[in-house]
Tab-separated table of C-alpha atoms in Angstrom:
chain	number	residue	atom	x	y	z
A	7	UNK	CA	-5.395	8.876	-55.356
A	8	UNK	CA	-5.292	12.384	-56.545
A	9	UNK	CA	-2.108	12.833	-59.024
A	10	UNK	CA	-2.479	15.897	-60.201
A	11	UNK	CA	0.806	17.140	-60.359
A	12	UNK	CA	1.306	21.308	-59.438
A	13	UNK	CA	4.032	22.621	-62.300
A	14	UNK	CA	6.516	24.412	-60.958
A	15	UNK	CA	7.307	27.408	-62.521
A	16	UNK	CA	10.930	26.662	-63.668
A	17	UNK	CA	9.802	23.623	-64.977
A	18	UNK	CA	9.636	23.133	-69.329
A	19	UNK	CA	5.718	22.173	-69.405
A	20	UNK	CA	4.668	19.005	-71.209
A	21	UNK	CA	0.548	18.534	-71.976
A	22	UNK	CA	1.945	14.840	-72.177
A	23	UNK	CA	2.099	14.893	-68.714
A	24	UNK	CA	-1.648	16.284	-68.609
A	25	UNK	CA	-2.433	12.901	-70.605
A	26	UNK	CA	-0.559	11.252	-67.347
A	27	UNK	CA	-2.582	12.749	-65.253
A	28	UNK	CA	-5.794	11.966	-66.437
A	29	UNK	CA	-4.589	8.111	-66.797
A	30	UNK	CA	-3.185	7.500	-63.534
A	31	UNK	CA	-6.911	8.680	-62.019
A	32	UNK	CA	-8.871	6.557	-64.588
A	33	UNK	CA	-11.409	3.505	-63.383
A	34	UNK	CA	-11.061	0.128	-64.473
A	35	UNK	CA	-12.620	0.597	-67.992
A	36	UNK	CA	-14.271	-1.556	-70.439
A	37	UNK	CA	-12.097	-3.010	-73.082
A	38	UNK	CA	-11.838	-0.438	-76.016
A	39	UNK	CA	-13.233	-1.425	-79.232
A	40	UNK	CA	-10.661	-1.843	-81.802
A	41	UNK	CA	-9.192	0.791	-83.201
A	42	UNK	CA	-7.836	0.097	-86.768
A	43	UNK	CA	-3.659	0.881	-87.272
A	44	UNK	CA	-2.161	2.000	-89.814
A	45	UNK	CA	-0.503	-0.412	-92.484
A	46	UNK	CA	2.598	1.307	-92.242
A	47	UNK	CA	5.691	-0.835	-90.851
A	48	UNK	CA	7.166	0.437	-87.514
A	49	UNK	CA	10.323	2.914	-87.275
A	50	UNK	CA	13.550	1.274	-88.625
A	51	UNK	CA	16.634	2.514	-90.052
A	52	UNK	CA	16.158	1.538	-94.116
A	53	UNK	CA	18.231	-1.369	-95.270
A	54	UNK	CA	20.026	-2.147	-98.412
A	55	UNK	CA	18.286	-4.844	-99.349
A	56	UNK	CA	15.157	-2.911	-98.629
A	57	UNK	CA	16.596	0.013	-100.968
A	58	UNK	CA	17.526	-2.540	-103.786
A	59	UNK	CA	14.255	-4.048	-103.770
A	60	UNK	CA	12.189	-0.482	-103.902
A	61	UNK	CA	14.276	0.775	-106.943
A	62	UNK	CA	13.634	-2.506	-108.667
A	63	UNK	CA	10.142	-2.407	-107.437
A	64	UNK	CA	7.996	0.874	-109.218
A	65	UNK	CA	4.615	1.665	-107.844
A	66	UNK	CA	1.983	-0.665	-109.410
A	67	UNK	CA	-0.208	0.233	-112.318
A	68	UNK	CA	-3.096	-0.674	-110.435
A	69	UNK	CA	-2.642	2.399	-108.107
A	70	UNK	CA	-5.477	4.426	-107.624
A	71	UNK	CA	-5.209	8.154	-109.151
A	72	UNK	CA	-4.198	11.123	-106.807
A	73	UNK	CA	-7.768	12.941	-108.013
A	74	UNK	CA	-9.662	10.065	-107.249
A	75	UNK	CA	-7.935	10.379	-103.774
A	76	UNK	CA	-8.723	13.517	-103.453
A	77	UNK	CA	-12.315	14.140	-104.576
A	78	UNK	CA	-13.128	12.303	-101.838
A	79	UNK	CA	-12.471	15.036	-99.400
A	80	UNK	CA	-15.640	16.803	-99.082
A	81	UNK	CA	-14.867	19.738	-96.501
A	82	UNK	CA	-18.533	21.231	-94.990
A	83	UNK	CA	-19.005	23.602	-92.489
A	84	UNK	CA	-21.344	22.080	-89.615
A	85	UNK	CA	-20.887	18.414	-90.932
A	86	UNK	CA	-19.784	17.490	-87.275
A	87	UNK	CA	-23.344	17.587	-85.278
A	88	UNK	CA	-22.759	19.102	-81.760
A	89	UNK	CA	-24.936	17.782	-78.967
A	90	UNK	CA	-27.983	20.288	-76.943
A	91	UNK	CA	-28.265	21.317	-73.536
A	92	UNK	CA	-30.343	18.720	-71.714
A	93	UNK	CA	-33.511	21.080	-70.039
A	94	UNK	CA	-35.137	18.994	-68.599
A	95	UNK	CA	-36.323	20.239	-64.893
A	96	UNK	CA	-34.480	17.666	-62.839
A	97	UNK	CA	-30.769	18.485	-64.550
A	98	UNK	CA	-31.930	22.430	-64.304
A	99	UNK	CA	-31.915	22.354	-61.071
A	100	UNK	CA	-28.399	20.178	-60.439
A	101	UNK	CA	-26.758	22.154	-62.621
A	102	UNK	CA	-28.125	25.287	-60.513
A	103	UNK	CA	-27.418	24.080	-57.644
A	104	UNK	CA	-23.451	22.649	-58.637
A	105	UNK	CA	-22.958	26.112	-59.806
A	106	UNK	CA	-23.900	27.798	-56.839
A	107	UNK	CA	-21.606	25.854	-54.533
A	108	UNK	CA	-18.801	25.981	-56.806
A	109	UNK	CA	-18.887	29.240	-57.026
A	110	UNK	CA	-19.053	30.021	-53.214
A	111	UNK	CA	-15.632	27.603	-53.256
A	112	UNK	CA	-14.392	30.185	-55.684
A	113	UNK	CA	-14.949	33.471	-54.336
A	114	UNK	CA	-12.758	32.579	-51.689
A	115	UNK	CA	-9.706	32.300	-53.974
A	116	UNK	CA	-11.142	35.435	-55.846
A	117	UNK	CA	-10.847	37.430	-53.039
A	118	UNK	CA	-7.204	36.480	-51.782
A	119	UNK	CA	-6.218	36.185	-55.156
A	120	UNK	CA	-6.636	39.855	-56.153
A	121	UNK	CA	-5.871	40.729	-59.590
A	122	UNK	CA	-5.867	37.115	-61.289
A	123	UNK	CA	-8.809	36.786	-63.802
A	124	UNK	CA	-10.281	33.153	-62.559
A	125	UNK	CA	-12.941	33.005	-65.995
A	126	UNK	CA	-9.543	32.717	-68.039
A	127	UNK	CA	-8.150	30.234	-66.730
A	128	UNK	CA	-10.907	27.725	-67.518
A	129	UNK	CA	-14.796	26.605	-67.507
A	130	UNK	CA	-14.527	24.907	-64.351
A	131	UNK	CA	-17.816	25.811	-61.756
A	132	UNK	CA	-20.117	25.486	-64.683
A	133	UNK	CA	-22.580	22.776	-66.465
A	134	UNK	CA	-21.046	21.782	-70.397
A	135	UNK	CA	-24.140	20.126	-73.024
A	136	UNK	CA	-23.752	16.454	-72.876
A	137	UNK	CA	-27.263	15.676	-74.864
A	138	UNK	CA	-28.708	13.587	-72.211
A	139	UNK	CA	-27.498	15.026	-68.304
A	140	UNK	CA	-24.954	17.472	-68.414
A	141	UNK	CA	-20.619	17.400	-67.988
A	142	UNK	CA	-20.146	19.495	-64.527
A	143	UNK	CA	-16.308	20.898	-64.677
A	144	UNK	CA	-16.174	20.828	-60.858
A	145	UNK	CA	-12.997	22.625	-59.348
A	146	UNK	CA	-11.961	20.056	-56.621
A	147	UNK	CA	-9.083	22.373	-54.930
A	148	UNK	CA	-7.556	25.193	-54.994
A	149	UNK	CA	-4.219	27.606	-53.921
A	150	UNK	CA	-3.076	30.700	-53.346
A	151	UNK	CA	0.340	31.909	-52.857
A	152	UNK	CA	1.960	35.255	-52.831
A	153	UNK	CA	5.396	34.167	-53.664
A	154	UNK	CA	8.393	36.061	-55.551
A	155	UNK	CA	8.409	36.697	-58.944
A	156	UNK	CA	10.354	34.216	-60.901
A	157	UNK	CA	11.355	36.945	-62.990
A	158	UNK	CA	12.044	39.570	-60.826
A	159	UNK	CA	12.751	38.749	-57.111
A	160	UNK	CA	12.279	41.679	-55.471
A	161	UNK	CA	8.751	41.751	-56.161
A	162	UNK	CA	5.773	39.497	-55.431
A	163	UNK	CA	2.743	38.489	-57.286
A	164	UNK	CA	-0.168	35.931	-56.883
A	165	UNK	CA	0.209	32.186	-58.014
A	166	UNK	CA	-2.944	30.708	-58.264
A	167	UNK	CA	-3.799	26.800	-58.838
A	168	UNK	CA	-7.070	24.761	-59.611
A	169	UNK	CA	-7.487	21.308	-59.745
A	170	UNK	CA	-10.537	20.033	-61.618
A	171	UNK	CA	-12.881	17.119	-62.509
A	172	UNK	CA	-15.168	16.165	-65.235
A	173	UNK	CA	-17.999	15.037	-63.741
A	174	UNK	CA	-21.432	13.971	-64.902
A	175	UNK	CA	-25.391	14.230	-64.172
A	176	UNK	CA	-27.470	11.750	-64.980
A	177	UNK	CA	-30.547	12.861	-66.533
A	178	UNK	CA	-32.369	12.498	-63.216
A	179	UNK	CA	-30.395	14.868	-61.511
A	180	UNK	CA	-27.882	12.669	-60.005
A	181	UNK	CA	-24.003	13.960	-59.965
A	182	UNK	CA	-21.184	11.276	-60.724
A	183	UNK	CA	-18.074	12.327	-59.928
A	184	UNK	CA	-15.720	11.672	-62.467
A	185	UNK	CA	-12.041	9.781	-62.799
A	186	UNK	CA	-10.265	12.559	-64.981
A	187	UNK	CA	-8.931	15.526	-62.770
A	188	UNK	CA	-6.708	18.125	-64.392
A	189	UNK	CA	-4.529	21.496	-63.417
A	190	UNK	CA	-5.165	25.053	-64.358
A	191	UNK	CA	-2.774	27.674	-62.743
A	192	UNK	CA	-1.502	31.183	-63.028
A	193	UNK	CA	2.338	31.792	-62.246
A	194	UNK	CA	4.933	34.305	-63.204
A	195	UNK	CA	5.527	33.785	-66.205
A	196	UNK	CA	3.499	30.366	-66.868
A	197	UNK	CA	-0.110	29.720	-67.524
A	198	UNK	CA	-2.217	26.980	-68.097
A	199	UNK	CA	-5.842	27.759	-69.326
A	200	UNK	CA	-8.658	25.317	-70.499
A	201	UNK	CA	-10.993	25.108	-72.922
A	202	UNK	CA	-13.963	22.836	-74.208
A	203	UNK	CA	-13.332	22.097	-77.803
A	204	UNK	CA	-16.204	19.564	-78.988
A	205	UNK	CA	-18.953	17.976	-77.735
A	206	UNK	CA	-20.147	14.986	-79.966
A	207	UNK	CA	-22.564	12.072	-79.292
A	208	UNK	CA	-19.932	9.706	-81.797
A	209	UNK	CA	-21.270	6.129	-80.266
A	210	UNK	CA	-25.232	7.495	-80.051
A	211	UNK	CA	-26.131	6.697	-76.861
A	212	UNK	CA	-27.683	9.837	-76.544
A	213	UNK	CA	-25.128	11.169	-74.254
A	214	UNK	CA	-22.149	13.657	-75.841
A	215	UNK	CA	-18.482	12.517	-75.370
A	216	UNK	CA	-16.768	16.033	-74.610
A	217	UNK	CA	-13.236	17.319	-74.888
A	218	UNK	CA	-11.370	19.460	-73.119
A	219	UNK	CA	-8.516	20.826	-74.036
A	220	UNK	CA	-5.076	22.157	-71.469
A	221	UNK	CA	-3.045	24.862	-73.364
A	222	UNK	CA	0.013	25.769	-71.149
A	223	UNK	CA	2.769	28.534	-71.810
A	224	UNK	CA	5.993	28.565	-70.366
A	225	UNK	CA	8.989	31.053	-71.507
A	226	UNK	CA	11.551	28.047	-70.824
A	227	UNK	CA	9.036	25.163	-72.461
A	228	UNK	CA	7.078	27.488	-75.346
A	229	UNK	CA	2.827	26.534	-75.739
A	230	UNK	CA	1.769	23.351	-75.175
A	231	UNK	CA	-1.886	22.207	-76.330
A	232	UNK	CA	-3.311	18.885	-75.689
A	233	UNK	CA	-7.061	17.193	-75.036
A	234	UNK	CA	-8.859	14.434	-73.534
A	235	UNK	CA	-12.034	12.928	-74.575
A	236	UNK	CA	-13.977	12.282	-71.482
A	237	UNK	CA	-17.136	9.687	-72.177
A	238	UNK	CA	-19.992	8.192	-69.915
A	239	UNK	CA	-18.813	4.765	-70.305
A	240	UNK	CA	-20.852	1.546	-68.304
A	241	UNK	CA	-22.008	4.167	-65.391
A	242	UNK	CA	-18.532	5.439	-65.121
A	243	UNK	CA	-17.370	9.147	-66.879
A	244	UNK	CA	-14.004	8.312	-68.092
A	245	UNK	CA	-11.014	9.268	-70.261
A	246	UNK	CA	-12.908	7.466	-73.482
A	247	UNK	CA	-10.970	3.770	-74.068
A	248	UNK	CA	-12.607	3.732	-77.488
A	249	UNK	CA	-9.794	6.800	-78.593
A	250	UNK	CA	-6.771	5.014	-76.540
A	251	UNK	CA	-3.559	6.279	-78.548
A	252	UNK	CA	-5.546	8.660	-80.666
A	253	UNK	CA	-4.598	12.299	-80.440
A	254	UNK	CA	-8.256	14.032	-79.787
A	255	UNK	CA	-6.413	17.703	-80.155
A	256	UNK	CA	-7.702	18.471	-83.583
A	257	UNK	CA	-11.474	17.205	-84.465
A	258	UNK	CA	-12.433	17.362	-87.894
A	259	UNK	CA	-14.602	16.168	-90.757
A	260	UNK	CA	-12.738	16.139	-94.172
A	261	UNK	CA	-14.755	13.676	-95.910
A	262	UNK	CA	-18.179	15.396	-94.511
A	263	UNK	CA	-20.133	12.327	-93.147
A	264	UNK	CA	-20.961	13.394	-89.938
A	265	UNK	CA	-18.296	11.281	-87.821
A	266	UNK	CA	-15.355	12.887	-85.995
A	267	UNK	CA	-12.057	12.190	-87.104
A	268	UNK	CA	-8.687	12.988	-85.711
A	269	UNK	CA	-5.583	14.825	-86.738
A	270	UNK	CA	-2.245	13.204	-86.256
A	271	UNK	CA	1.055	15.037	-86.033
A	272	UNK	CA	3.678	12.748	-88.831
A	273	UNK	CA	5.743	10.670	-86.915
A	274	UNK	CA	8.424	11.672	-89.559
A	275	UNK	CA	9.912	14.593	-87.819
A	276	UNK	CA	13.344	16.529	-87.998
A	277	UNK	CA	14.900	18.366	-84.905
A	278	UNK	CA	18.027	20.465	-85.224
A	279	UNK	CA	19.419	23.298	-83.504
A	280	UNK	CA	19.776	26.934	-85.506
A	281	UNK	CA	20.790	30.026	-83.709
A	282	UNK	CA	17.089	30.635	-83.353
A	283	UNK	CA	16.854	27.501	-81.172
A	284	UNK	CA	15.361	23.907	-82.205
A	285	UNK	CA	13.774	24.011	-85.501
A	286	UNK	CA	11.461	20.982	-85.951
A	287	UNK	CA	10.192	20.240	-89.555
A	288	UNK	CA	7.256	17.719	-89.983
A	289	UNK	CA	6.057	15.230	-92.616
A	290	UNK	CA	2.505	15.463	-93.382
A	291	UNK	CA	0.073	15.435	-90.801
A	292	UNK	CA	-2.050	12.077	-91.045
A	293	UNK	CA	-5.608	11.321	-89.970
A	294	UNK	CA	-7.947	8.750	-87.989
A	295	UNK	CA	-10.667	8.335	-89.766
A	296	UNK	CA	-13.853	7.331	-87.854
A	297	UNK	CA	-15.529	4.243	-89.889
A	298	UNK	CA	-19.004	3.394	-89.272
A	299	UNK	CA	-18.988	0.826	-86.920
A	300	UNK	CA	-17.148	3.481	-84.623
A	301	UNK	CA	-13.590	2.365	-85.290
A	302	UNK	CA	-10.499	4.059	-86.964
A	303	UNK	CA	-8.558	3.262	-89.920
A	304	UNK	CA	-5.168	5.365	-90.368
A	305	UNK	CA	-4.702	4.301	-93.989
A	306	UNK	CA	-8.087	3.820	-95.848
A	307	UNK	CA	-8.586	6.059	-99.259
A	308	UNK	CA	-10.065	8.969	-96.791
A	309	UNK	CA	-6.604	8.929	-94.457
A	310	UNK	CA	-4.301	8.526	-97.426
A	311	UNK	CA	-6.267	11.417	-99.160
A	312	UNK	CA	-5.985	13.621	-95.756
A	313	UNK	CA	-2.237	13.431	-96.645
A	314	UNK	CA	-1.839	13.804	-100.299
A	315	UNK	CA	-4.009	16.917	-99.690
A	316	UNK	CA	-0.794	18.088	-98.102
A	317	UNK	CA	1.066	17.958	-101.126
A	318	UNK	CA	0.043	20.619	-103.137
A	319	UNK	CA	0.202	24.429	-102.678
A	320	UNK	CA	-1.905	26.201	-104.964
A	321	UNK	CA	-2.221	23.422	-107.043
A	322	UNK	CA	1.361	22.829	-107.726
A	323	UNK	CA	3.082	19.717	-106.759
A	324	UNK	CA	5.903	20.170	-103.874
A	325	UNK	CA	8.365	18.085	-104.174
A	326	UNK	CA	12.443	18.313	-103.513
A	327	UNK	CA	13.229	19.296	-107.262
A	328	UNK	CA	10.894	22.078	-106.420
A	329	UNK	CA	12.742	24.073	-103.495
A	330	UNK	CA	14.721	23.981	-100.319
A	331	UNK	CA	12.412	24.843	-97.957
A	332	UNK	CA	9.411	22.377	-95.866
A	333	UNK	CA	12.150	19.566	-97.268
A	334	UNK	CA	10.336	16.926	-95.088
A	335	UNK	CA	7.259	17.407	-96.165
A	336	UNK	CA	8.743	17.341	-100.315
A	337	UNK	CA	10.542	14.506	-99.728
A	338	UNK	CA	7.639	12.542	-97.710
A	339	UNK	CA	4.710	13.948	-100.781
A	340	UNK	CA	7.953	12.813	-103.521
A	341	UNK	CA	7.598	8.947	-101.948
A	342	UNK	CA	3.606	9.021	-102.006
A	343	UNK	CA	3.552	10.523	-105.427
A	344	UNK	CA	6.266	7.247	-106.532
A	345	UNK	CA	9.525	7.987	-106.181
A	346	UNK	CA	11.405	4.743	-105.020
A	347	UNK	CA	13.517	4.661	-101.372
A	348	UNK	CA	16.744	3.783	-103.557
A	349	UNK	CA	15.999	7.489	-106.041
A	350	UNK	CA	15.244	9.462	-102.725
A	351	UNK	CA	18.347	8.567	-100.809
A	352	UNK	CA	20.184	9.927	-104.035
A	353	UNK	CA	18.149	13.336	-104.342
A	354	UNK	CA	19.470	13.926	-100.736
A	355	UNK	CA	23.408	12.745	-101.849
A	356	UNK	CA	22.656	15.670	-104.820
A	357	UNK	CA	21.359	18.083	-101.904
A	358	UNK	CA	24.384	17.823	-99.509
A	359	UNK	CA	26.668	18.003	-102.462
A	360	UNK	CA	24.973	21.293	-103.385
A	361	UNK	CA	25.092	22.872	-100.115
A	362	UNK	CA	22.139	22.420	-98.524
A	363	UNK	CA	21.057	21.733	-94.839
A	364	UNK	CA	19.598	17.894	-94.784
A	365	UNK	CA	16.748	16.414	-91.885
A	366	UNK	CA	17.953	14.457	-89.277
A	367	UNK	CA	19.293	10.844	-89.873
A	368	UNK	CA	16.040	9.715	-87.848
A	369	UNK	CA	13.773	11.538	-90.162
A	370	UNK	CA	16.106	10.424	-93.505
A	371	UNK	CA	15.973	6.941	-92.525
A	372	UNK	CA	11.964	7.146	-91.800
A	373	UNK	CA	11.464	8.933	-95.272
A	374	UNK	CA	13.277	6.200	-97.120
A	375	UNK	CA	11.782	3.432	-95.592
A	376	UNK	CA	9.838	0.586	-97.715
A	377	UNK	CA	6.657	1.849	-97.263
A	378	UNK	CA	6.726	5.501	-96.778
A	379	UNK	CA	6.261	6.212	-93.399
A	380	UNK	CA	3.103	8.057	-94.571
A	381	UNK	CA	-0.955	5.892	-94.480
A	382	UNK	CA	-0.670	5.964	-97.988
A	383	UNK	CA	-0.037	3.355	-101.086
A	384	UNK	CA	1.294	4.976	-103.825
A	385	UNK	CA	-1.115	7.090	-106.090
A	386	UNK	CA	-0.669	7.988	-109.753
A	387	UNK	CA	0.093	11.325	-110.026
């Protein structure tokens, strides 16, 4: 079933629903290896006896040092190893050949479509490195309409759709199609474009998982980016299982060995309304770290070091003593850095007494929780 879903243009745009899309089309896949969680305790409003505990409770001795944390962050350019186009003769000539026909399915849109600039909208028609074979972004239909102007309805203006797949060849030349199928379109005023934002072998079967990212824009819904790691898994190319509740957005290598690791938006978050519109603050940003044996751990000494990392700005600390402003973020580095539920609970009390705008009761509770809602033990400062 193809559930590729066609945005509408009055429609607030979600790249969850991208994720949707891609799952709904999936194959029965192999059972993921396991992926390590985080040692944090789910979300829960913080209790009293919690709160009396922590402020009886101080961070242990035995607590590893924030610079031992952090010297193990080794940032290097190039540490992630990208995979090679595959030249052999037999994918040469698939690849050729793919090409050719997609792009005879194109022209036909290119010339209705007058005006609309298909090559920015995405890769699709083309042959991505995969190592071994090659990833084929094949566009598997398309649309043209010459509709009214959303924002202006006495004029008219091209609205252009294509649905695409990630598909594979085999390093003998044979094409798989693949399960994942996403949308790119042009509207007035919404866009979605994609892009291919890492190919990496990170299981070493010789053939490079790839991901492709979906950024939309909408002037109701603001810019949206997500991705989804597409793999050659047991014959089949898939949405990878191995990354299942990972965000694959953000690829890096912090600690420099070669693996890919993830970045993770906080799960500590504070929404409010201004007369700007919604302000959202975050807590810091938290990592999976790839392990050798091709799992992830959200809270080993590389993760909780991704986070303290956050916590300084030119090498001073930030905490809430410090200043008003990024008060999530303070109050989350003030808990990994030792400060007890029960003693941040009160710095907030001392805030709203002073005047000053506090973070949503969700994020409050979350920040005060026993442990921080952060993949990190407590460090000595």
């Amino acid at each position: 079933m193809n559930c590729a879903t066609h945005f509408k243009v009055k429609r607030a745009l979600s790249l969850a629903v991208c994720a949707a899309i891609t799952a709904c089309n999936a194959r029965v896949a192999p059972s993921p290896r396991t992926i390590a969680t985080s040692t944090a305790g789910a979300a829960a409003p913080a209790r009293a006896d919690v709160l009396e505990r922590d402020a009886t409770s101080p961070a242990s001795p035995a607590a590893p040092g924030c610079r031992a944390l952090l010297a193990l962050l080794r940032d290097r350019d190039g540490s992630i190893t990208t995979v090679a186009a595959d030249r052999s003769p037999p994918v040469v000539a698939a690849c050729a050949a793919l090409e050719r026909e997609a792009q005879q399915a194109l022209s036909a849109l290119r010339r209705r479509a007058r005006g609309v600039e298909l090559s920015e909208l995405g890769a699709f028609g083309r042959c991505e490195s995969a190592g071994r074979g090659a990833w084929f972004i094949a566009p598997v239909r398309t649309q043209a309409e010459y509709v009214r102007r959303y924002t202006d309805r006495t004029e008219r203006a091209w609205e252009v759709h294509v649905d695409w797949r990630v598909d594979y060849v085999d390093a003998a030349g044979q094409r798989h199609a693949g399960a994942v199928v996403l949308e790119t379109y042009h509207t007035d005023p919404s866009d979605a474009h994609a892009s291919i934002v890492l190919q990496n072998d990170g299981d070493g079967d010789g053939v490079g998982e790839i991901i492709v990212g979906l950024r939309s824009t909408n002037f109701e819904g603001g810019d949206h980016f997500g991705a989804v790691q597409v793999a050659w898994v047991n014959g089949s190319a898939v949405r990878d299982p191995r990354v299942a509740g990972i965000e694959v957005n953000d690829p890096v290598d912090p600690d420099a060995d070669g693996r890919v690791d993830f970045v993770q938006r906080s799960r500590v978050v504070s929404r409010s309304m201004t007369a700007d519109g919604l302000r959202e603050e975050y807590g810091p940003a938290t990592l999976a770290h790839r392990l050798s044996d091709g799992t992830f751990s959200r809270d080993d000494a590389v993760a909780q070091a991704f986070a303290l990392s956050q916590c300084f700005d030119e090498g001073e600390r930030l905490s809430l003593s410090g200043g008003s402003d990024r008060t999530v973020l303070r109050a989350a580095c003030d808990r990994m850095l030792g400060l007890t539920g029960a003693a941040l609970t009160a710095s907030f009390a001392q805030l709203e007494a002073d005047g000053s705008s506090l973070p949503s009761q969700d994020a409050l509770d979350l920040l005060a929780q026993e442990p921080p809602p952060v993949p990190l033990i407590r460090c000595r400062p």
